[in-house]
Amino acid sequence: MSRVTYLSFPVSGHINPSLSLITELVRRGEHVNYYALERFRPVIEATGATFCAYRFDEAFPEQGPGPFAQFDTTVDVLLTLSHSVLAHHLEAVRSFQPAYIIHDSFAPWGRFLAQVLHLPTVVSVPSIAVNQQIAEGQAGIQQMNDTQAAPLPAWWEHTQQRLAALAGQFGLPRLYNPYELLHAYGDLNFVYTSRLFQPLADSFDTEHFQFVGPCLRTPLSSEEPAFPFEALDERPLLYISLGTAYNDRAIFFQTCMEAFADSLWQVVMAIGQTPRTALETVPDNFIVQASVPQLDLLRRTTLFITHGGMNSVSEALFSDVPLLIVPQWADQFWIAQRAAELGAAQVLPNEQVTSEQLRQSVEHIAAHREYAEAARKIGTSLRMAGGVQKAVDVIEAFKQASEREEKQS
């Protein structure tokens, strides 16, 4: 079978969707070298892939969004990381002689490596697919905070110079618009949602974009945080989490406790990086932990308050759970807007998060069964999208077509 190089964007929300895909590729005989950071070695090696450690010239942020909270600093870091990967790993990838490269859509260095080595690309898209129509036509881009304003001309000129230098040093075939670094699509792109949930799905051609639904996996026992499932009772379960990157939000979690203390809800709240000491006395109907086994919990959940990250929203809808979404940044606004358009969610802007507004929103969703019905409709579409088996079948067909094309050229 073939050799494959996988180049990740090394954060949990991007790596997790790829793990089932890699497991199935290895099961079918592919030899995969998977590049990530050392902290991901156990989950990557559990797929059967060979773990390869990135050598970055600067520290990769481990907590919170860091420089990825702003457009200009995001582009700056992606360019720096791209140079590091090309400088440190190009020859290793060349000597490995992969038949094709798989990379994250937020890892433009994967596209750069493939272009230098003249290899076909398969791209893992951990969010919705974004094209110009979506970027310009939906409200999400306008809802980002002021730090997302258009970059200054001096920054833009400097970035173009950096792009030109990168292209000249490594022989890249063309220069890149900085916006393309954020959505580095390839010859074949996998989007982990359904055509129903994808905004403007008909604007993405089926030759290059495949909507395969969530590729869920059973986490390793060592990954799963302990949780007192025996403490859950017959009360409706309200689950609250802001994901892995935007969860240092003590005021938000305190407001949630004020909203639902002594209510009819049993509440599970995952507070992430927020120190427990930053919260006041936890109400009796709350279970508060830094993290929880989310997939198992969602199977018991009645309603989910979330930041709107793609993995969280997809996992909830896959489990037919309606949502109250409080988006924090970037694609979360698009994802929230789409879930609301399809009737499975309400969206609550950060500036409107009060205990009273939270309580009213949750009571409204719980009292109107059409939210749960819409969540079930989307969930059905996600479960029927094909998942990992479809993804790997399409990869095999793509690989065979690429091999025939190479022989004919």
Short mmCIF file of C-alpha atoms in Angstrom, two decimals:
data_model
loop_
_atom_site.label_atom_id
_atom_site.label_comp_id
_atom_site.label_asym_id
_atom_site.label_seq_id
_atom_site.Cartn_x
_atom_site.Cartn_y
_atom_site.Cartn_z
CA MET A 1 0.00 0.00 0.00
CA SER A 2 0.96 3.67 -0.02
CA ARG A 3 2.99 5.93 2.21
CA VAL A 4 1.18 9.02 3.46
CA THR A 5 2.37 12.14 5.28
CA TYR A 6 -0.14 13.91 7.53
CA LEU A 7 0.60 17.50 8.59
CA SER A 8 -1.60 18.68 11.43
CA PHE A 9 -2.49 22.00 12.94
CA PRO A 10 -1.52 20.79 16.41
CA VAL A 11 -4.46 21.62 18.67
CA SER A 12 -7.09 19.21 19.97
CA GLY A 13 -9.99 20.65 17.99
CA HIS A 14 -8.12 20.02 14.73
CA ILE A 15 -6.38 16.74 15.55
CA ASN A 16 -9.35 14.91 17.09
CA PRO A 17 -11.49 14.83 13.91
CA SER A 18 -8.62 13.22 11.99
CA LEU A 19 -7.87 10.31 14.32
CA SER A 20 -10.59 7.93 13.13
CA LEU A 21 -9.63 8.70 9.54
CA ILE A 22 -5.98 7.82 10.20
CA THR A 23 -6.95 4.69 12.12
CA GLU A 24 -8.96 3.42 9.15
CA LEU A 25 -6.25 4.32 6.65
CA VAL A 26 -3.72 2.34 8.67
CA ARG A 27 -6.16 -0.57 9.02
CA ARG A 28 -6.42 -0.69 5.22
CA GLY A 29 -2.65 -0.84 4.87
CA GLU A 30 -1.46 2.77 4.49
CA HIS A 31 1.81 3.71 6.22
CA VAL A 32 1.18 7.14 7.76
CA ASN A 33 3.75 9.56 9.16
CA TYR A 34 1.76 12.01 11.30
CA TYR A 35 3.37 15.37 12.27
CA ALA A 36 2.21 17.04 15.49
CA LEU A 37 3.49 18.21 18.87
CA GLU A 38 4.83 15.83 21.50
CA ARG A 39 1.75 16.09 23.72
CA PHE A 40 -0.30 14.38 21.00
CA ARG A 41 2.05 11.39 20.62
CA PRO A 42 -0.15 8.91 22.60
CA VAL A 43 -3.36 9.50 20.63
CA ILE A 44 -1.52 9.51 17.30
CA GLU A 45 0.41 6.33 18.01
CA ALA A 46 -2.86 4.71 19.09
CA THR A 47 -4.09 5.09 15.49
CA GLY A 48 -1.18 2.97 14.23
CA ALA A 49 0.48 5.95 12.55
CA THR A 50 4.13 6.86 13.10
CA PHE A 51 4.38 9.99 15.23
CA CYS A 52 6.73 12.70 13.94
CA ALA A 53 7.48 15.74 16.11
CA TYR A 54 7.28 19.23 14.62
CA ARG A 55 10.36 21.40 15.08
CA PHE A 56 8.99 24.92 15.29
CA ASP A 57 11.29 27.93 15.56
CA GLU A 58 9.06 29.48 18.20
CA ALA A 59 6.88 28.02 20.93
CA PHE A 60 3.44 26.95 19.82
CA PRO A 61 0.72 28.36 22.14
CA GLU A 62 -0.56 25.61 24.44
CA GLN A 63 -3.35 27.46 26.26
CA GLY A 64 -6.08 29.66 24.84
CA PRO A 65 -6.18 31.24 21.40
CA GLY A 66 -2.95 33.20 21.91
CA PRO A 67 -1.89 34.94 18.67
CA PHE A 68 -4.73 33.22 16.81
CA ALA A 69 -7.19 35.65 18.40
CA GLN A 70 -6.37 38.29 15.76
CA PHE A 71 -6.22 38.13 11.97
CA ASP A 72 -2.83 39.81 11.50
CA THR A 73 -1.05 37.85 14.23
CA THR A 74 -2.66 34.63 12.96
CA VAL A 75 -1.18 35.20 9.50
CA ASP A 76 2.19 36.14 11.01
CA VAL A 77 2.34 32.91 13.01
CA LEU A 78 1.14 30.73 10.14
CA LEU A 79 3.91 32.14 7.95
CA THR A 80 6.51 31.57 10.67
CA LEU A 81 5.31 28.00 11.21
CA SER A 82 5.27 27.36 7.47
CA HIS A 83 8.89 28.45 7.16
CA SER A 84 9.84 26.23 10.10
CA VAL A 85 8.16 23.16 8.62
CA LEU A 86 9.68 23.70 5.19
CA ALA A 87 13.14 24.33 6.68
CA HIS A 88 13.11 21.41 9.12
CA HIS A 89 10.91 18.74 7.54
CA LEU A 90 10.95 19.11 3.75
CA GLU A 91 13.84 16.71 3.23
CA ALA A 92 12.43 14.14 5.65
CA VAL A 93 9.11 14.16 3.83
CA ARG A 94 10.89 13.99 0.48
CA SER A 95 12.94 10.95 1.58
CA PHE A 96 9.81 9.24 2.96
CA GLN A 97 8.37 9.41 -0.59
CA PRO A 98 4.68 9.68 0.22
CA ALA A 99 2.15 9.01 -2.53
CA TYR A 100 0.08 11.94 -1.29
CA ILE A 101 -0.07 14.43 1.54
CA ILE A 102 -2.95 14.95 3.94
CA HIS A 103 -2.97 18.22 5.86
CA ASP A 104 -5.25 20.33 8.00
CA SER A 105 -6.94 23.23 6.24
CA PHE A 106 -5.37 25.55 8.85
CA ALA A 107 -1.88 24.14 8.15
CA PRO A 108 -0.82 25.89 4.93
CA TRP A 109 2.64 24.35 5.23
CA GLY A 110 1.04 21.09 4.09
CA ARG A 111 0.04 22.68 0.82
CA PHE A 112 3.48 24.26 0.47
CA LEU A 113 5.25 20.92 0.97
CA ALA A 114 2.96 19.21 -1.51
CA GLN A 115 3.60 21.88 -4.13
CA VAL A 116 7.37 21.67 -3.71
CA LEU A 117 7.23 17.87 -4.00
CA HIS A 118 4.55 17.86 -6.74
CA LEU A 119 2.22 15.64 -4.71
CA PRO A 120 -1.59 15.47 -4.63
CA THR A 121 -3.27 16.77 -1.48
CA VAL A 122 -6.13 15.61 0.71
CA VAL A 123 -7.28 18.21 3.23
CA SER A 124 -8.95 17.69 6.59
CA VAL A 125 -11.42 20.55 7.19
CA PRO A 126 -12.33 20.65 10.90
CA SER A 127 -14.91 23.44 10.52
CA ILE A 128 -17.43 24.36 7.85
CA ALA A 129 -15.94 24.97 4.43
CA VAL A 130 -15.54 28.68 3.70
CA ASN A 131 -15.51 30.34 0.30
CA GLN A 132 -15.76 33.98 -0.75
CA GLN A 133 -19.56 33.91 -0.71
CA ILE A 134 -19.62 32.79 2.89
CA ALA A 135 -16.80 35.07 4.03
CA GLU A 136 -18.41 38.13 2.48
CA GLY A 137 -22.10 37.29 2.73
CA GLN A 138 -22.64 36.02 6.26
CA ALA A 139 -22.91 38.06 9.40
CA GLY A 140 -20.25 36.21 11.33
CA ILE A 141 -17.31 38.10 9.90
CA GLN A 142 -18.85 41.41 11.00
CA GLN A 143 -19.47 40.09 14.51
CA MET A 144 -15.80 39.50 15.30
CA ASN A 145 -14.27 41.93 17.72
CA ASP A 146 -12.41 45.06 16.79
CA THR A 147 -9.06 43.28 16.67
CA GLN A 148 -10.29 41.65 13.46
CA ALA A 149 -10.38 44.94 11.56
CA ALA A 150 -8.60 45.21 8.22
CA PRO A 151 -4.81 45.13 8.65
CA LEU A 152 -2.80 48.30 8.17
CA PRO A 153 -1.21 48.85 4.73
CA ALA A 154 2.32 48.56 6.21
CA TRP A 155 1.50 45.13 7.66
CA TRP A 156 -0.04 44.04 4.37
CA GLU A 157 3.05 45.07 2.40
CA HIS A 158 5.37 43.35 4.88
CA THR A 159 3.31 40.16 4.65
CA GLN A 160 3.47 40.17 0.87
CA GLN A 161 7.26 40.47 1.15
CA ARG A 162 7.36 37.49 3.53
CA LEU A 163 5.22 35.44 1.12
CA ALA A 164 7.53 36.33 -1.77
CA ALA A 165 10.60 35.39 0.28
CA LEU A 166 9.06 32.04 1.26
CA ALA A 167 8.17 31.29 -2.36
CA GLY A 168 11.64 32.24 -3.56
CA GLN A 169 13.50 30.25 -0.93
CA PHE A 170 11.60 27.00 -1.42
CA GLY A 171 10.57 27.23 -5.07
CA LEU A 172 6.85 27.53 -4.53
CA PRO A 173 4.97 27.89 -7.80
CA ARG A 174 3.02 31.01 -6.89
CA LEU A 175 2.48 33.59 -4.21
CA TYR A 176 -0.45 33.44 -1.81
CA ASN A 177 -3.05 35.90 -0.71
CA PRO A 178 -2.75 36.06 3.12
CA TYR A 179 -6.43 35.09 3.44
CA GLU A 180 -5.67 31.78 1.71
CA LEU A 181 -3.44 30.79 4.60
CA LEU A 182 -6.55 30.47 6.77
CA HIS A 183 -8.32 28.11 4.35
CA ALA A 184 -5.61 26.03 2.69
CA TYR A 185 -7.75 23.70 0.59
CA GLY A 186 -6.40 21.02 -1.72
CA ASP A 187 -7.24 18.59 -4.50
CA LEU A 188 -9.69 16.69 -2.27
CA ASN A 189 -11.23 18.19 0.86
CA PHE A 190 -13.08 16.40 3.66
CA VAL A 191 -15.56 18.45 5.68
CA TYR A 192 -16.75 16.77 8.88
CA THR A 193 -20.37 17.78 8.53
CA SER A 194 -23.34 17.07 6.26
CA ARG A 195 -24.43 18.91 3.15
CA LEU A 196 -27.51 19.93 5.13
CA PHE A 197 -25.47 21.72 7.77
CA GLN A 198 -22.86 23.20 5.42
CA PRO A 199 -23.86 26.78 4.46
CA LEU A 200 -24.23 27.27 0.68
CA ALA A 201 -23.34 23.61 0.13
CA ASP A 202 -24.19 23.78 -3.58
CA SER A 203 -21.39 26.31 -4.10
CA PHE A 204 -18.82 23.58 -3.30
CA ASP A 205 -18.31 21.10 -6.14
CA THR A 206 -18.55 17.41 -5.31
CA GLU A 207 -15.31 16.60 -7.11
CA HIS A 208 -13.20 18.54 -4.62
CA PHE A 209 -15.39 18.73 -1.48
CA GLN A 210 -16.84 15.74 0.33
CA PHE A 211 -19.16 16.24 3.31
CA VAL A 212 -18.67 13.06 5.33
CA GLY A 213 -20.13 13.98 8.71
CA PRO A 214 -18.31 13.68 12.04
CA CYS A 215 -15.64 10.97 12.18
CA LEU A 216 -16.10 10.16 15.85
CA ARG A 217 -13.81 7.85 17.76
CA THR A 218 -13.80 6.08 21.10
CA PRO A 219 -11.28 7.99 23.24
CA LEU A 220 -8.46 6.14 24.98
CA SER A 221 -9.21 5.38 28.62
CA SER A 222 -6.20 7.50 29.57
CA GLU A 223 -7.75 10.50 27.81
CA GLU A 224 -11.12 10.39 29.50
CA PRO A 225 -11.52 12.47 32.66
CA ALA A 226 -13.23 10.74 35.56
CA PHE A 227 -16.89 11.63 35.93
CA PRO A 228 -19.53 10.63 38.51
CA PHE A 229 -22.18 9.29 36.14
CA GLU A 230 -23.85 7.66 39.13
CA ALA A 231 -24.69 11.18 40.37
CA LEU A 232 -26.91 11.87 37.37
CA ASP A 233 -30.60 11.42 38.11
CA GLU A 234 -33.96 11.81 36.36
CA ARG A 235 -33.83 15.61 36.13
CA PRO A 236 -33.29 17.09 32.65
CA LEU A 237 -29.56 17.56 32.08
CA LEU A 238 -28.15 20.94 31.06
CA TYR A 239 -24.53 20.72 29.89
CA ILE A 240 -22.33 23.85 29.74
CA SER A 241 -18.88 24.07 28.12
CA LEU A 242 -16.82 26.61 26.18
CA GLY A 243 -14.50 24.04 24.60
CA THR A 244 -10.72 23.81 24.87
CA ALA A 245 -9.40 27.21 23.74
CA TYR A 246 -11.84 29.90 24.93
CA ASN A 247 -12.75 28.58 28.37
CA ASP A 248 -10.95 30.93 30.77
CA ARG A 249 -14.25 32.73 31.44
CA ALA A 250 -14.89 32.93 35.18
CA ILE A 251 -17.56 35.62 34.82
CA PHE A 252 -19.48 33.55 32.26
CA PHE A 253 -19.44 30.42 34.42
CA GLN A 254 -20.43 32.39 37.51
CA THR A 255 -23.34 33.85 35.57
CA CYS A 256 -24.44 30.34 34.59
CA MET A 257 -24.46 29.31 38.24
CA GLU A 258 -26.60 32.33 39.11
CA ALA A 259 -28.99 31.51 36.27
CA PHE A 260 -29.61 27.86 37.10
CA ALA A 261 -28.93 27.51 40.84
CA ASP A 262 -31.71 25.54 42.55
CA SER A 263 -33.59 25.18 39.24
CA LEU A 264 -35.27 22.05 37.89
CA TRP A 265 -32.14 21.39 35.81
CA GLN A 266 -29.28 19.15 36.78
CA VAL A 267 -26.27 21.04 35.42
CA VAL A 268 -22.87 19.72 34.38
CA MET A 269 -20.37 22.53 33.74
CA ALA A 270 -16.89 22.03 32.24
CA ILE A 271 -14.83 25.08 33.17
CA GLY A 272 -11.55 24.28 31.39
CA GLN A 273 -8.74 26.68 32.33
CA THR A 274 -10.93 28.69 34.71
CA PRO A 275 -9.63 28.18 38.27
CA ARG A 276 -12.22 26.60 40.56
CA THR A 277 -11.24 29.21 43.13
CA ALA A 278 -12.48 31.94 40.78
CA LEU A 279 -16.03 30.69 41.24
CA GLU A 280 -18.26 31.18 44.25
CA THR A 281 -20.00 28.33 46.07
CA VAL A 282 -21.21 25.75 43.58
CA PRO A 283 -24.99 25.15 43.78
CA ASP A 284 -26.19 21.70 44.85
CA ASN A 285 -27.68 20.94 41.42
CA PHE A 286 -24.31 21.55 39.66
CA ILE A 287 -21.44 19.18 38.88
CA VAL A 288 -18.36 21.29 38.03
CA GLN A 289 -15.16 19.84 36.57
CA ALA A 290 -12.30 21.14 34.44
CA SER A 291 -13.24 18.64 31.71
CA VAL A 292 -15.77 15.88 31.18
CA PRO A 293 -16.22 12.89 28.82
CA GLN A 294 -18.25 14.94 26.37
CA LEU A 295 -19.53 12.26 23.99
CA ASP A 296 -20.83 10.07 26.80
CA LEU A 297 -22.37 13.06 28.52
CA LEU A 298 -24.13 14.32 25.39
CA ARG A 299 -26.01 11.02 25.12
CA ARG A 300 -27.73 12.00 28.39
CA THR A 301 -28.04 15.74 27.70
CA THR A 302 -31.31 17.61 27.15
CA LEU A 303 -29.77 20.97 26.15
CA PHE A 304 -26.20 22.20 25.59
CA ILE A 305 -24.84 25.71 26.20
CA THR A 306 -21.72 25.97 24.04
CA HIS A 307 -19.26 28.38 22.43
CA GLY A 308 -20.14 27.01 19.00
CA GLY A 309 -16.91 25.21 18.13
CA MET A 310 -17.39 22.79 15.24
CA ASN A 311 -16.56 19.66 17.19
CA SER A 312 -18.88 20.53 20.06
CA VAL A 313 -21.77 21.51 17.80
CA SER A 314 -21.34 18.45 15.58
CA GLU A 315 -21.13 16.06 18.54
CA ALA A 316 -24.24 17.61 20.10
CA LEU A 317 -26.29 17.48 16.89
CA PHE A 318 -25.02 13.95 16.18
CA SER A 319 -26.64 13.14 19.55
CA ASP A 320 -29.83 15.11 18.65
CA VAL A 321 -29.20 17.77 21.33
CA PRO A 322 -30.46 21.35 20.75
CA LEU A 323 -28.16 24.24 21.54
CA LEU A 324 -27.83 27.66 23.09
CA ILE A 325 -24.69 29.08 21.47
CA VAL A 326 -22.56 31.90 22.87
CA PRO A 327 -19.90 32.31 20.13
CA GLN A 328 -16.50 33.61 21.17
CA TRP A 329 -14.56 34.12 17.94
CA ALA A 330 -14.07 33.42 14.22
CA ASP A 331 -15.89 30.46 12.66
CA GLN A 332 -18.01 30.03 15.79
CA PHE A 333 -20.20 32.89 14.53
CA TRP A 334 -20.77 31.12 11.21
CA ILE A 335 -21.45 27.79 12.90
CA ALA A 336 -23.85 29.38 15.39
CA GLN A 337 -25.66 31.21 12.63
CA ARG A 338 -26.10 28.02 10.62
CA ALA A 339 -27.42 26.02 13.59
CA ALA A 340 -29.91 28.81 14.28
CA GLU A 341 -30.96 29.03 10.60
CA LEU A 342 -31.78 25.33 10.67
CA GLY A 343 -33.83 25.75 13.84
CA ALA A 344 -31.67 23.73 16.24
CA ALA A 345 -30.22 26.62 18.25
CA GLN A 346 -30.59 30.06 19.65
CA VAL A 347 -27.60 32.41 19.56
CA LEU A 348 -26.79 34.67 22.48
CA PRO A 349 -24.10 37.32 21.89
CA ASN A 350 -21.49 37.73 24.62
CA GLU A 351 -22.73 41.20 25.51
CA GLN A 352 -26.20 39.78 26.24
CA VAL A 353 -25.05 37.07 28.63
CA THR A 354 -26.87 37.79 31.88
CA SER A 355 -28.33 35.27 34.26
CA GLU A 356 -31.83 36.34 33.27
CA GLN A 357 -31.13 36.09 29.54
CA LEU A 358 -29.51 32.68 29.93
CA ARG A 359 -32.47 31.40 31.92
CA GLN A 360 -35.04 32.79 29.47
CA SER A 361 -33.20 31.37 26.46
CA VAL A 362 -32.88 27.90 27.95
CA GLU A 363 -36.53 27.89 29.05
CA HIS A 364 -37.61 28.96 25.56
CA ILE A 365 -35.64 26.20 23.83
CA ALA A 366 -36.85 23.59 26.32
CA ALA A 367 -40.48 24.67 25.93
CA HIS A 368 -40.50 24.56 22.11
CA ARG A 369 -39.99 21.04 20.84
CA GLU A 370 -39.20 22.26 17.32
CA TYR A 371 -35.61 22.92 18.49
CA ALA A 372 -35.18 19.26 19.46
CA GLU A 373 -36.90 18.17 16.23
CA ALA A 374 -34.53 20.32 14.15
CA ALA A 375 -31.55 18.90 16.06
CA ARG A 376 -32.79 15.37 15.28
CA LYS A 377 -33.13 16.23 11.57
CA ILE A 378 -29.56 17.55 11.42
CA GLY A 379 -28.37 14.62 13.53
CA THR A 380 -29.88 12.20 11.03
CA SER A 381 -28.08 13.96 8.19
CA LEU A 382 -24.78 13.76 10.09
CA ARG A 383 -25.19 10.06 10.85
CA MET A 384 -26.08 9.31 7.22
CA ALA A 385 -23.24 11.35 5.69
CA GLY A 386 -20.95 8.32 5.57
CA GLY A 387 -18.36 9.05 8.24
CA VAL A 388 -14.90 7.56 8.20
CA GLN A 389 -15.74 4.65 5.88
CA LYS A 390 -16.93 7.00 3.16
CA ALA A 391 -13.93 9.28 3.69
CA VAL A 392 -11.41 6.49 3.24
CA ASP A 393 -13.29 5.00 0.28
CA VAL A 394 -13.08 8.38 -1.46
CA ILE A 395 -9.39 8.72 -0.58
CA GLU A 396 -8.69 5.33 -2.16
CA ALA A 397 -10.52 6.31 -5.34
CA PHE A 398 -8.67 9.66 -5.37
CA LYS A 399 -5.31 7.92 -4.91
CA GLN A 400 -6.00 5.51 -7.76
CA ALA A 401 -7.05 8.36 -10.05
CA SER A 402 -3.89 10.31 -9.13
CA GLU A 403 -1.73 7.26 -9.90
CA ARG A 404 -3.38 6.79 -13.31
CA GLU A 405 -2.91 10.47 -14.08
CA GLU A 406 0.78 10.29 -13.13
CA LYS A 407 1.35 7.26 -15.38
CA GLN A 408 -0.30 9.03 -18.31
CA SER A 409 1.72 12.24 -17.90
#
